[in-house]
Coordinates of N, CA and C in Angstrom, one line a residue:
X1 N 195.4 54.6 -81.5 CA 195.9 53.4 -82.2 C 194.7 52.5 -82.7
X2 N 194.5 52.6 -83.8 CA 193.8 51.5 -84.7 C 194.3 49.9 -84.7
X3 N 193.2 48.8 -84.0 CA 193.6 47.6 -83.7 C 193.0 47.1 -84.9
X4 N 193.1 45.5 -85.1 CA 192.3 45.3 -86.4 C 192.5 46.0 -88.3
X5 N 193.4 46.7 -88.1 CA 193.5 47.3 -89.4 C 193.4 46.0 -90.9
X6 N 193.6 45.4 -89.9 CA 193.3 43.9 -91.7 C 192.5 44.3 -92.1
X7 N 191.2 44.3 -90.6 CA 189.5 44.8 -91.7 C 189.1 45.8 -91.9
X8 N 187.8 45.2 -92.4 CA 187.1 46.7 -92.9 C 186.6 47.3 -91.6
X9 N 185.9 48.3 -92.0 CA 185.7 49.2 -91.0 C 184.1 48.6 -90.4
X10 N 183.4 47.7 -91.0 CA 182.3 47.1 -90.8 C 182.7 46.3 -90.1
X11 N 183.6 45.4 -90.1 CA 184.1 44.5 -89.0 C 184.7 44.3 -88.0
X12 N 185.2 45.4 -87.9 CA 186.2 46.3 -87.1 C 185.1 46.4 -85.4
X13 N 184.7 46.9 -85.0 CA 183.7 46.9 -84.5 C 183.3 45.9 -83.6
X14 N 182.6 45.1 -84.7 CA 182.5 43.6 -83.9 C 183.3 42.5 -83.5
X15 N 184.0 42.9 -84.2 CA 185.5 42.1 -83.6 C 186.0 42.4 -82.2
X16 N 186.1 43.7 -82.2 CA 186.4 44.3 -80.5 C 185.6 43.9 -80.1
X17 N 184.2 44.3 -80.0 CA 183.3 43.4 -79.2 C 183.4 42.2 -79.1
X18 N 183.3 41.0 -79.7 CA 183.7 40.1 -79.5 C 185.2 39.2 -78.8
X19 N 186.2 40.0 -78.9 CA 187.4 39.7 -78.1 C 187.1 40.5 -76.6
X20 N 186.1 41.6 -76.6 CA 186.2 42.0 -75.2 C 185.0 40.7 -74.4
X21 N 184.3 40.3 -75.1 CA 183.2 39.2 -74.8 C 184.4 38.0 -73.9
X22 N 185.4 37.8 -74.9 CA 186.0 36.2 -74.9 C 186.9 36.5 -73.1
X23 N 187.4 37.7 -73.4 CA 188.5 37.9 -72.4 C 187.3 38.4 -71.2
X24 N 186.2 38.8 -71.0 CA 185.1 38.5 -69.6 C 185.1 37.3 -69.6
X25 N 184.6 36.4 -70.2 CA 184.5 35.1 -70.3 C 185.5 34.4 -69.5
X26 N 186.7 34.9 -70.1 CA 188.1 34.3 -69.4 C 188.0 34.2 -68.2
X27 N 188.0 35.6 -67.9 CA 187.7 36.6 -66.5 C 187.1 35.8 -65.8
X28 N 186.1 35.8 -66.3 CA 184.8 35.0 -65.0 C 185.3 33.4 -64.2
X29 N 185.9 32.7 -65.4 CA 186.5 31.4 -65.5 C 187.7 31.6 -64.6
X30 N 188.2 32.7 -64.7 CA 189.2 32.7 -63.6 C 189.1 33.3 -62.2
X31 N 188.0 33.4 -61.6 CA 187.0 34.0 -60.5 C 186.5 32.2 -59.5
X32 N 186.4 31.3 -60.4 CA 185.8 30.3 -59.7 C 186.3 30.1 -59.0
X33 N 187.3 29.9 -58.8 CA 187.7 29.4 -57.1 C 187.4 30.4 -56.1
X34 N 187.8 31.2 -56.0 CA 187.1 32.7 -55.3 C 185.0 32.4 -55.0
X35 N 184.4 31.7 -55.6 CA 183.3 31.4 -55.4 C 182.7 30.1 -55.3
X36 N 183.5 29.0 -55.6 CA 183.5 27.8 -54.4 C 184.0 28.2 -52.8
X37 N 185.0 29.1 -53.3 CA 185.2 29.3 -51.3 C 184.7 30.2 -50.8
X38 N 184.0 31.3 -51.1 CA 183.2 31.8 -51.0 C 181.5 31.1 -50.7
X39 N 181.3 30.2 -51.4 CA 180.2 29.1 -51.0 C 180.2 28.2 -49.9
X40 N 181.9 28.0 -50.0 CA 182.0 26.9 -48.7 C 182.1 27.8 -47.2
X41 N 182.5 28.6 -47.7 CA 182.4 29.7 -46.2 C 181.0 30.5 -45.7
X42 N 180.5 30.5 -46.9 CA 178.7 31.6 -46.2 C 177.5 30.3 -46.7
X43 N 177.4 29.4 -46.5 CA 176.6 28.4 -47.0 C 175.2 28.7 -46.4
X44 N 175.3 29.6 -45.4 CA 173.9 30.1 -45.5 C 172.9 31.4 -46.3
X45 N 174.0 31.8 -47.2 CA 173.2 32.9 -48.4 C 172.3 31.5 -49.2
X46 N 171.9 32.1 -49.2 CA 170.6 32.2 -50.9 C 171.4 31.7 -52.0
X47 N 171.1 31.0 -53.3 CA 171.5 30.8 -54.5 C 171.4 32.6 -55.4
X48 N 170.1 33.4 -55.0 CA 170.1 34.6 -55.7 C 171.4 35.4 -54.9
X49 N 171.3 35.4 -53.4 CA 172.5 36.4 -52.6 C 173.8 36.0 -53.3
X50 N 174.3 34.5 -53.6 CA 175.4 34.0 -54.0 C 175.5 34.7 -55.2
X51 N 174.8 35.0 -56.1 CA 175.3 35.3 -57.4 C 175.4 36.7 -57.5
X52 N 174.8 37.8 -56.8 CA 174.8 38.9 -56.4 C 175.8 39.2 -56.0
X53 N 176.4 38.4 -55.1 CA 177.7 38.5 -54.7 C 179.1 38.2 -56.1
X54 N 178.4 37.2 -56.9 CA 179.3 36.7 -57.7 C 179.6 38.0 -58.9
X55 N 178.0 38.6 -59.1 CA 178.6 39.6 -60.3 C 179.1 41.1 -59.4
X56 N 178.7 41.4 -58.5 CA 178.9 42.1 -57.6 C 180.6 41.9 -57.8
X57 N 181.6 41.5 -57.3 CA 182.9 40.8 -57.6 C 183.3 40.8 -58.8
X58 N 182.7 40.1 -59.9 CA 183.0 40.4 -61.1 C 183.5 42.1 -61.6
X59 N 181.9 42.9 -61.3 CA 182.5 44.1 -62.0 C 183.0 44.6 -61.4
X60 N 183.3 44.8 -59.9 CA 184.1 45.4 -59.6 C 185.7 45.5 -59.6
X61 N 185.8 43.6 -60.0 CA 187.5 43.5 -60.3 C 187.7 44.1 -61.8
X62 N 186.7 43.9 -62.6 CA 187.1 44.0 -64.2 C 187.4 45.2 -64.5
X63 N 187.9 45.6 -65.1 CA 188.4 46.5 -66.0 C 187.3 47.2 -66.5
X64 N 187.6 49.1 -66.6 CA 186.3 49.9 -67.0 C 186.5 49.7 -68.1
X65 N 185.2 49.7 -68.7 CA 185.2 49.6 -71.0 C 185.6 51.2 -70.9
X66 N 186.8 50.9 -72.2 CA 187.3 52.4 -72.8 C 186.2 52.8 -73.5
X67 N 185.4 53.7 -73.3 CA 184.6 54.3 -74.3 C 184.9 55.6 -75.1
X68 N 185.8 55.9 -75.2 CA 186.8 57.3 -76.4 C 186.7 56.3 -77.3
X69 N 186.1 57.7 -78.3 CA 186.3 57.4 -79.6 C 185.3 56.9 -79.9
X70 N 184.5 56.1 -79.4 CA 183.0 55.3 -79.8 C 182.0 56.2 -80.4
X71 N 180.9 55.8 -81.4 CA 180.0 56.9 -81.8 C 179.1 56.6 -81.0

């Protein structure tokens, strides 16, 4: 299924990229509470441990990139 068919085939491309950009973005934004309480509960990690933890969580909830079809 071809998404974007308005554009050209030049734009096409980065448009998906860019809407898969917006919707991690989302993602992450909707993770913060999960990492205030996560902060208020281990307040003795590290600022680096905390975020390790935070992308650590991230990719593991997110969704795999479909890569079929890509050149």
């Amino acid at each position: 299924m071809l998404r974007y068919t308005n554009l050209s085939d030049l734009q096409r491309e980065p448009q998906q990229l860019a809407d898969q950009f917006n919707h991690d973005e989302a993602f992450w934004r909707s993770l913060a509470g999960r990492r205030r309480l996560r902060r208020k509960l281990l307040p003795w990690l590290t600022r680096r441990e905390q975020k390790e933890l935070d992308l650590l969580e991230f990719s593991r909830l997110r969704p795999l990139d479909d890569c079929v079809g890509r050149e």
